[in-house]
PDB file of C-alpha atoms in Angstrom:
ATOM      1  CA  MET A 208      -8.815  -2.657  11.108  1.00 82.00           C
ATOM      2  CA  LEU A 209      -5.103  -3.057  10.573  1.00 89.00           C
ATOM      3  CA  ARG A 210      -3.491   0.375  10.588  1.00 90.00           C
ATOM      4  CA  LEU A 211       0.143   1.395  10.286  1.00 89.00           C
ATOM      5  CA  SER A 212      -0.159   3.489  13.452  1.00 90.00           C
ATOM      6  CA  SER A 213      -1.227   0.412  15.464  1.00 91.00           C
ATOM      7  CA  LEU A 214       2.014  -1.430  14.673  1.00 93.00           C
ATOM      8  CA  PRO A 215       5.376  -0.952  16.370  1.00 92.00           C
ATOM      9  CA  GLN A 216       8.014   0.749  14.252  1.00 91.00           C
ATOM     10  CA  PHE A 217       9.539  -1.705  11.810  1.00 94.00           C
ATOM     11  CA  LYS A 218      11.406  -1.942   8.529  1.00 95.00           C
ATOM     12  CA  SER A 219      10.054  -5.329   7.449  1.00 98.00           C
ATOM     13  CA  LEU A 220       7.070  -7.455   8.481  1.00 98.00           C
ATOM     14  CA  LEU A 221       5.965 -10.882   7.262  1.00 98.00           C
ATOM     15  CA  VAL A 222       2.315 -11.835   7.837  1.00 97.00           C
ATOM     16  CA  HIS A 223       1.795 -15.523   7.076  1.00 95.00           C
ATOM     17  CA  GLY A 224      -1.180 -17.824   7.411  1.00 90.00           C
ATOM     18  CA  PRO A 225      -4.863 -16.844   7.089  1.00 90.00           C
ATOM     19  CA  TYR A 226      -5.815 -13.166   7.233  1.00 91.00           C
ATOM     20  CA  HIS A 227      -8.840 -11.137   6.181  1.00 90.00           C
ATOM     21  CA  PRO A 228      -8.362 -10.057   2.534  1.00 92.00           C
ATOM     22  CA  SER A 229      -9.127  -6.448   3.462  1.00 94.00           C
ATOM     23  CA  ALA A 230      -6.236  -6.248   5.962  1.00 94.00           C
ATOM     24  CA  PRO A 231      -3.630  -5.213   3.340  1.00 96.00           C
ATOM     25  CA  ILE A 232      -6.073  -2.643   1.956  1.00 96.00           C
ATOM     26  CA  HIS A 233      -6.673  -1.057   5.359  1.00 95.00           C
ATOM     27  CA  LEU A 234      -2.941  -1.018   6.030  1.00 96.00           C
ATOM     28  CA  SER A 235      -2.201   0.625   2.673  1.00 96.00           C
ATOM     29  CA  LEU A 236      -4.880   3.279   3.162  1.00 95.00           C
ATOM     30  CA  SER A 237      -3.710   4.110   6.684  1.00 94.00           C
ATOM     31  CA  VAL A 238      -0.449   5.712   5.542  1.00 93.00           C
ATOM     32  CA  PRO A 239      -0.875   9.416   6.421  1.00 91.00           C
ATOM     33  CA  PRO A 240      -0.770  12.093   3.703  1.00 90.00           C
ATOM     34  CA  PRO A 241       1.175  13.044   1.731  1.00 88.00           C
ATOM     35  CA  HIS A 242       2.980   9.697   1.924  1.00 90.00           C
ATOM     36  CA  LEU A 243       2.541   6.952  -0.668  1.00 94.00           C
ATOM     37  CA  THR A 244       1.981   3.198  -0.654  1.00 97.00           C
ATOM     38  CA  LEU A 245       2.953   0.717  -3.367  1.00 98.00           C
ATOM     39  CA  LEU A 246       0.996  -2.537  -3.431  1.00 98.00           C
ATOM     40  CA  PHE A 247       1.957  -5.565  -5.544  1.00 98.00           C
ATOM     41  CA  SER A 248      -0.411  -8.478  -6.216  1.00 98.00           C
ATOM     42  CA  PRO A 249       0.103 -11.434  -8.587  1.00 97.00           C
ATOM     43  CA  SER A 250      -3.489 -11.251  -9.817  1.00 96.00           C
ATOM     44  CA  ARG A 251      -6.088  -8.503  -9.929  1.00 96.00           C
ATOM     45  CA  ASP A 252      -8.887 -11.055 -10.344  1.00 97.00           C
ATOM     46  CA  ALA A 253      -7.726 -13.105  -7.353  1.00 95.00           C
ATOM     47  CA  LEU A 254      -7.535  -9.999  -5.174  1.00 96.00           C
ATOM     48  CA  LEU A 255     -11.021  -8.824  -6.168  1.00 95.00           C
ATOM     49  CA  GLN A 256     -12.505 -12.300  -5.681  1.00 95.00           C
ATOM     50  CA  ALA A 257     -10.990 -12.524  -2.211  1.00 94.00           C
ATOM     51  CA  LEU A 258     -12.407  -9.120  -1.255  1.00 93.00           C
ATOM     52  CA  GLN A 259     -15.838  -9.961  -2.675  1.00 92.00           C
ATOM     53  CA  GLY A 260     -15.849 -13.320  -0.890  1.00 92.00           C
ATOM     54  CA  HIS A 261     -15.137 -11.684   2.476  1.00 88.00           C
ATOM     55  CA  PRO A 262     -17.073  -8.392   2.509  1.00 86.00           C
ATOM     56  CA  ASP A 263     -15.720  -5.610   4.687  1.00 87.00           C
ATOM     57  CA  GLU A 264     -18.356  -3.325   6.185  1.00 89.00           C
ATOM     58  CA  TRP A 265     -16.044  -0.305   6.417  1.00 88.00           C
ATOM     59  CA  LEU A 266     -14.906  -0.591   2.797  1.00 90.00           C
ATOM     60  CA  ASN A 267     -18.472  -1.087   1.590  1.00 86.00           C
ATOM     61  CA  THR A 268     -19.625   2.003   3.493  1.00 88.00           C
ATOM     62  CA  HIS A 269     -16.781   4.373   2.637  1.00 83.00           C
ATOM     63  CA  SER A 270     -15.591   3.283  -0.810  1.00 78.00           C
ATOM     64  CA  GLY A 271     -17.741   5.885  -2.569  1.00 74.00           C
ATOM     65  CA  THR A 272     -16.789   8.862  -0.415  1.00 83.00           C
ATOM     66  CA  GLY A 273     -14.398  11.691  -1.181  1.00 80.00           C
ATOM     67  CA  THR A 274     -12.262  10.808   1.831  1.00 78.00           C
ATOM     68  CA  PHE A 275     -11.771   7.284   0.511  1.00 85.00           C
ATOM     69  CA  ALA A 276     -10.930   8.619  -2.944  1.00 85.00           C
ATOM     70  CA  SER A 277      -8.286  10.882  -1.420  1.00 87.00           C
ATOM     71  CA  MET A 278      -6.791   8.000   0.572  1.00 89.00           C
ATOM     72  CA  SER A 279      -6.789   5.575  -2.348  1.00 91.00           C
ATOM     73  CA  SER A 280      -5.171   8.145  -4.658  1.00 92.00           C
ATOM     74  CA  ARG A 281      -1.989   7.716  -2.640  1.00 93.00           C
ATOM     75  CA  VAL A 282      -1.941   3.943  -3.194  1.00 96.00           C
ATOM     76  CA  THR A 283      -0.489   2.620  -6.449  1.00 96.00           C
ATOM     77  CA  VAL A 284      -1.251  -1.013  -7.287  1.00 97.00           C
ATOM     78  CA  PHE A 285       0.773  -3.219  -9.624  1.00 97.00           C
ATOM     79  CA  TYR A 286      -0.263  -6.670 -10.857  1.00 98.00           C
ATOM     80  CA  PRO A 287       2.925  -8.440 -12.048  1.00 98.00           C
ATOM     81  CA  PRO A 288       1.743 -11.881 -13.269  1.00 97.00           C
ATOM     82  CA  SER A 289       5.044 -13.737 -12.782  1.00 96.00           C
ATOM     83  CA  PRO A 290       8.226 -13.522 -10.696  1.00 96.00           C
ATOM     84  CA  LYS A 291      10.089 -12.085 -13.684  1.00 96.00           C
ATOM     85  CA  HIS A 292       7.477  -9.356 -14.117  1.00 97.00           C
ATOM     86  CA  LEU A 293       7.671  -8.479 -10.416  1.00 98.00           C
ATOM     87  CA  VAL A 294      11.465  -8.187 -10.519  1.00 98.00           C
ATOM     88  CA  ALA A 295      11.219  -6.061 -13.673  1.00 97.00           C
ATOM     89  CA  VAL A 296       8.712  -3.642 -12.129  1.00 97.00           C
ATOM     90  CA  LEU A 297      10.770  -3.307  -8.957  1.00 97.00           C
ATOM     91  CA  SER A 298      13.899  -2.644 -11.018  1.00 96.00           C
ATOM     92  CA  LEU A 299      12.185   0.098 -13.046  1.00 94.00           C
ATOM     93  CA  LEU A 300      10.686   2.091 -10.163  1.00 95.00           C
ATOM     94  CA  ARG A 301      12.162   5.563  -9.842  1.00 91.00           C
ATOM     95  CA  VAL A 302      11.506   8.773  -7.920  1.00 90.00           C
ATOM     96  CA  HIS A 303      10.903  11.764 -10.197  1.00 82.00           C
ATOM     97  CA  ASP A 304      14.087  13.558 -11.198  1.00 78.00           C
ATOM     98  CA  VAL A 305      13.992  16.567 -13.529  1.00 63.00           C
ATOM     99  CA  SER A 306      17.206  15.395 -15.179  1.00 66.00           C
ATOM    100  CA  VAL A 307      15.758  12.004 -16.173  1.00 68.00           C
ATOM    101  CA  PRO A 308      12.949  11.361 -18.703  1.00 66.00           C
ATOM    102  CA  VAL A 309       9.683  10.401 -17.021  1.00 70.00           C
ATOM    103  CA  ALA A 310       8.233   6.912 -17.455  1.00 74.00           C
ATOM    104  CA  PRO A 311       4.703   7.552 -16.100  1.00 74.00           C
ATOM    105  CA  LYS A 312       3.843   4.068 -14.861  1.00 81.00           C
ATOM    106  CA  VAL A 313       7.004   3.577 -12.809  1.00 87.00           C
ATOM    107  CA  THR A 314       7.958   7.159 -11.866  1.00 89.00           C
ATOM    108  CA  LEU A 315       6.893   8.242  -8.378  1.00 91.00           C
ATOM    109  CA  ASP A 316       6.318  11.798  -7.182  1.00 88.00           C
ATOM    110  CA  ARG A 317       8.078  10.995  -3.919  1.00 90.00           C
ATOM    111  CA  PRO A 318       9.594   7.946  -2.193  1.00 92.00           C
ATOM    112  CA  PRO A 319       6.915   5.596  -0.825  1.00 94.00           C
ATOM    113  CA  THR A 320       6.486   5.081   2.897  1.00 94.00           C
ATOM    114  CA  LEU A 321       5.143   1.545   2.548  1.00 97.00           C
ATOM    115  CA  LEU A 322       5.596  -1.327   0.094  1.00 98.00           C
ATOM    116  CA  VAL A 323       3.088  -4.191   0.383  1.00 99.00           C
ATOM    117  CA  LEU A 324       3.573  -7.502  -1.416  1.00 99.00           C
ATOM    118  CA  LEU A 325       0.601  -9.870  -1.548  1.00 98.00           C
ATOM    119  CA  GLU A 326       0.738 -13.637  -1.917  1.00 98.00           C
ATOM    120  CA  PRO A 327       4.184 -14.178  -3.475  1.00 98.00           C
ATOM    121  CA  SER A 328       3.769 -17.923  -2.881  1.00 96.00           C
ATOM    122  CA  ALA A 329       1.054 -17.859  -5.571  1.00 96.00           C
ATOM    123  CA  TYR A 330       3.875 -17.632  -8.100  1.00 96.00           C
ATOM    124  CA  PHE A 331       5.118 -21.055  -6.988  1.00 95.00           C
ATOM    125  CA  PHE A 332       1.920 -23.130  -6.864  1.00 91.00           C
ATOM    126  CA  PRO A 333       1.847 -25.694  -8.289  1.00 82.00           C
ATOM    127  CA  GLU A 334       5.484 -26.413  -7.521  1.00 70.00           C
ATOM    128  CA  LYS A 335       7.710 -26.788 -10.574  1.00 68.00           C
ATOM    129  CA  GLU A 336      11.135 -28.362 -10.866  1.00 67.00           C
ATOM    130  CA  GLU A 337      12.865 -25.086 -11.691  1.00 83.00           C
ATOM    131  CA  HIS A 338      11.644 -23.411  -8.499  1.00 91.00           C
ATOM    132  CA  THR A 339      13.802 -23.531  -5.383  1.00 94.00           C
ATOM    133  CA  VAL A 340      13.796 -21.826  -2.004  1.00 96.00           C
ATOM    134  CA  SER A 341      16.041 -19.180  -3.553  1.00 96.00           C
ATOM    135  CA  SER A 342      13.348 -18.406  -6.143  1.00 96.00           C
ATOM    136  CA  TYR A 343      11.073 -17.163  -3.361  1.00 97.00           C
ATOM    137  CA  LEU A 344      13.829 -15.463  -1.390  1.00 98.00           C
ATOM    138  CA  LEU A 345      14.946 -13.594  -4.510  1.00 98.00           C
ATOM    139  CA  LEU A 346      11.583 -11.823  -4.652  1.00 98.00           C
ATOM    140  CA  ILE A 347      11.849 -10.862  -0.996  1.00 98.00           C
ATOM    141  CA  THR A 348      15.355  -9.450  -1.381  1.00 98.00           C
ATOM    142  CA  HIS A 349      14.276  -7.469  -4.454  1.00 98.00           C
ATOM    143  CA  VAL A 350      11.391  -5.861  -2.556  1.00 98.00           C
ATOM    144  CA  LEU A 351      13.607  -5.046   0.428  1.00 98.00           C
ATOM    145  CA  SER A 352      16.376  -3.587  -1.722  1.00 97.00           C
ATOM    146  CA  THR A 353      13.858  -1.557  -3.754  1.00 97.00           C
ATOM    147  CA  ALA A 354      12.471  -0.037  -0.560  1.00 96.00           C
ATOM    148  CA  GLU A 355      15.984   0.885   0.539  1.00 95.00           C
ATOM    149  CA  TYR A 356      16.856   2.344  -2.855  1.00 94.00           C
ATOM    150  CA  LEU A 357      13.709   4.466  -3.131  1.00 94.00           C
ATOM    151  CA  SER A 358      14.163   5.740   0.421  1.00 92.00           C
ATOM    152  CA  SER A 359      17.678   6.881  -0.435  1.00 89.00           C
ATOM    153  CA  ARG A 360      16.320   9.182  -3.167  1.00 80.00           C
ATOM    154  CA  SER A 361      15.035  11.708  -0.635  1.00 71.00           C
ATOM    155  CA  PHE A 362      16.671  13.139   2.466  1.00 68.00           C
ATOM    156  CA  ASP A 363      13.425  14.319   4.041  1.00 66.00           C
ATOM    157  CA  SER A 364      11.568  10.983   3.944  1.00 62.00           C
ATOM    158  CA  SER A 365      11.714   8.270   6.576  1.00 74.00           C
ATOM    159  CA  PRO A 366      12.861   4.831   5.373  1.00 85.00           C
ATOM    160  CA  ALA A 367      10.144   2.829   3.643  1.00 93.00           C
ATOM    161  CA  SER A 368       8.703  -0.194   5.417  1.00 96.00           C
ATOM    162  CA  VAL A 369       7.955  -3.501   3.689  1.00 98.00           C
ATOM    163  CA  VAL A 370       5.039  -5.800   4.540  1.00 98.00           C
ATOM    164  CA  VAL A 371       4.505  -9.194   2.916  1.00 99.00           C
ATOM    165  CA  PHE A 372       1.129 -10.939   3.283  1.00 98.00           C
ATOM    166  CA  ASP A 373       1.255 -14.610   2.316  1.00 97.00           C
ATOM    167  CA  THR A 374      -1.589 -16.970   3.186  1.00 95.00           C
ATOM    168  CA  ARG A 375      -0.014 -20.103   1.713  1.00 95.00           C
ATOM    169  CA  LEU A 376       3.572 -19.616   2.805  1.00 96.00           C
ATOM    170  CA  ASP A 377       3.027 -22.076   5.657  1.00 94.00           C
ATOM    171  CA  GLN A 378       2.307 -24.793   3.079  1.00 95.00           C
ATOM    172  CA  LEU A 379       4.938 -23.860   0.491  1.00 96.00           C
ATOM    173  CA  LYS A 380       7.813 -26.332   0.295  1.00 95.00           C
ATOM    174  CA  LEU A 381      10.572 -26.106  -2.292  1.00 94.00           C
ATOM    175  CA  PRO A 382      13.969 -27.785  -2.679  1.00 93.00           C
ATOM    176  CA  VAL A 383      17.049 -25.876  -1.630  1.00 90.00           C
ATOM    177  CA  LEU A 384      18.864 -27.087  -4.754  1.00 82.00           C
ATOM    178  CA  ARG A 385      17.524 -27.600  -8.258  1.00 72.00           C
ATOM    179  CA  THR A 386      17.306 -31.196  -9.490  1.00 64.00           C
ATOM    180  CA  PRO A 387      20.235 -31.730 -11.896  1.00 59.00           C
ATOM    181  CA  PRO A 388      19.234 -32.581 -15.479  1.00 59.00           C
ATOM    182  CA  SER A 389      19.480 -36.262 -16.365  1.00 57.00           C
ATOM    183  CA  SER A 390      20.482 -37.913 -19.606  1.00 54.00           C
ATOM    184  CA  ALA A 391      19.761 -41.253 -21.225  1.00 52.00           C
ATOM    185  CA  PHE A 392      23.134 -42.514 -20.018  1.00 55.00           C
ATOM    186  CA  ASP A 393      22.552 -41.707 -16.352  1.00 57.00           C
ATOM    187  CA  GLU A 394      21.686 -44.431 -13.916  1.00 60.00           C
ATOM    188  CA  ARG A 395      18.254 -44.315 -12.349  1.00 54.00           C
ATOM    189  CA  ASP A 396      18.182 -41.695  -9.610  1.00 55.00           C
ATOM    190  CA  ASP A 397      18.408 -42.909  -6.059  1.00 55.00           C
ATOM    191  CA  PRO A 398      15.444 -41.417  -4.133  1.00 56.00           C
ATOM    192  CA  GLU A 399      17.924 -40.116  -1.567  1.00 60.00           C
ATOM    193  CA  ASP A 400      19.679 -38.093  -4.294  1.00 59.00           C
ATOM    194  CA  VAL A 401      16.533 -36.137  -5.182  1.00 65.00           C
ATOM    195  CA  PRO A 402      16.491 -32.750  -3.376  1.00 74.00           C
ATOM    196  CA  ARG A 403      13.983 -32.828  -0.544  1.00 86.00           C
ATOM    197  CA  PRO A 404      11.424 -29.998  -0.368  1.00 91.00           C
ATOM    198  CA  GLU A 405      11.953 -27.714   2.609  1.00 94.00           C
ATOM    199  CA  SER A 406       9.680 -25.227   4.355  1.00 96.00           C
ATOM    200  CA  VAL A 407      10.152 -21.859   2.673  1.00 97.00           C
ATOM    201  CA  LEU A 408       8.761 -20.077   5.743  1.00 96.00           C
ATOM    202  CA  PHE A 409      11.744 -21.256   7.806  1.00 95.00           C
ATOM    203  CA  PHE A 410      14.143 -19.428   5.486  1.00 97.00           C
ATOM    204  CA  ALA A 411      11.944 -16.446   4.571  1.00 97.00           C
ATOM    205  CA  ALA A 412      11.239 -15.401   8.167  1.00 96.00           C
ATOM    206  CA  LYS A 413      14.943 -14.715   8.696  1.00 95.00           C
ATOM    207  CA  TYR A 414      14.764 -11.812   6.220  1.00 97.00           C
ATOM    208  CA  PHE A 415      12.189  -9.908   8.286  1.00 97.00           C
ATOM    209  CA  GLU A 416      12.460  -7.857  11.432  1.00 96.00           C
ATOM    210  CA  LEU A 417       8.969  -8.929  12.511  1.00 96.00           C
ATOM    211  CA  SER A 418       6.645 -11.777  11.627  1.00 96.00           C
ATOM    212  CA  GLY A 419       2.996 -12.115  12.514  1.00 94.00           C
ATOM    213  CA  THR A 420      -0.050 -14.347  12.309  1.00 93.00           C
ATOM    214  CA  PHE A 421      -3.725 -13.501  12.646  1.00 89.00           C
ATOM    215  CA  GLN A 422      -5.515 -15.467  15.343  1.00 84.00           C
ATOM    216  CA  LEU A 423      -9.096 -15.681  16.572  1.00 75.00           C
ATOM    217  CA  ARG A 424      -9.244 -15.491  20.342  1.00 73.00           C
ATOM    218  CA  GLY A 425     -12.234 -16.223  22.508  1.00 64.00           C
ATOM    219  CA  GLN A 426     -14.703 -19.097  22.651  1.00 56.00           C
ATOM    220  CA  ALA A 427     -15.339 -20.692  19.266  1.00 58.00           C
ATOM    221  CA  ASP A 428     -19.115 -20.811  19.821  1.00 59.00           C
ATOM    222  CA  SER A 429     -19.279 -17.212  21.013  1.00 55.00           C
ATOM    223  CA  ASP A 430     -19.900 -13.961  19.173  1.00 59.00           C
ATOM    224  CA  LEU A 431     -17.181 -12.405  21.314  1.00 59.00           C
ATOM    225  CA  GLN A 432     -14.296 -13.794  19.256  1.00 62.00           C
ATOM    226  CA  THR A 433     -11.777 -11.129  18.324  1.00 74.00           C
ATOM    227  CA  SER A 434      -9.133 -11.078  15.613  1.00 80.00           C
ATOM    228  CA  VAL A 435      -5.628 -10.557  16.956  1.00 87.00           C
ATOM    229  CA  LEU A 436      -2.348 -10.038  15.118  1.00 91.00           C
ATOM    230  CA  ALA A 437       0.356 -11.797  17.152  1.00 92.00           C
ATOM    231  CA  LEU A 438       3.754 -10.282  16.358  1.00 94.00           C
ATOM    232  CA  HIS A 439       7.125 -11.947  16.882  1.00 92.00           C
ATOM    233  CA  ARG A 440      10.558 -10.409  16.569  1.00 92.00           C
ATOM    234  CA  THR A 441      12.928 -12.614  14.601  1.00 85.00           C
ATOM    235  CA  GLY A 442      14.644 -15.031  16.961  1.00 79.00           C
ATOM    236  CA  GLN A 443      12.424 -14.077  19.905  1.00 81.00           C
ATOM    237  CA  GLY A 444       9.013 -14.918  21.266  1.00 77.00           C
ATOM    238  CA  GLU A 445       5.781 -12.972  20.948  1.00 75.00           C
ATOM    239  CA  ILE A 446       6.356  -9.277  21.578  1.00 82.00           C
ATOM    240  CA  GLN A 447       2.898  -7.813  21.018  1.00 86.00           C
ATOM    241  CA  SER A 448      -0.686  -8.801  20.288  1.00 84.00           C
ATOM    242  CA  ILE A 449      -2.767  -6.240  18.429  1.00 82.00           C
ATOM    243  CA  ARG A 450      -6.541  -6.540  18.701  1.00 78.00           C
ATOM    244  CA  LEU A 451      -8.298  -5.577  15.480  1.00 67.00           C
TER     245      LEU A 451
END
């Protein structure tokens, strides 16, 4: 299981490539009381389907217990269906202040310790002309700045950490610049003038202190394969492998 205590201290972590759908759930639940976790997913149905398609024995065994209910009560999940909705939710989040009217859905009892964003690349498949690399990076910067803002609302809370899980980020390619609009009087575009799609991962990884990928290690035809999270510090090689 992926637990916060098993990771080195960090402010931001990007997990890209395949991972077990329950990994973000375990990570969110592992935040010790009384601290809070905020989890953002583009689709409730997609998240549930992924969990149902890859059953987790621990979740199946403990999901009906009082301990699990106590742990899950400290995790708040949002399902913003578009990039604009995600930015709006992040902008509205506030820590409770007696001098400000309470908006129940976006007012927190205390600053969160962990913010988890799931599958932001889902907002950009299939690729559309209006999407650029900056469209993805804008979501990342909003999450990071929200974590910093919420942490600043309390002097007795440690800074919030941000984790992004994105299975399809390795495949996501978007242009750096938007294709300029054409008119009937324009000459036919030269193929070399059309913005070339670039790997979004290359740019996104620079915004994170750590990046990681899940790997299966051991013989492929053996039952002794183990899942390992290989962590890299930005600009450096592998710094730690965590067996799960």
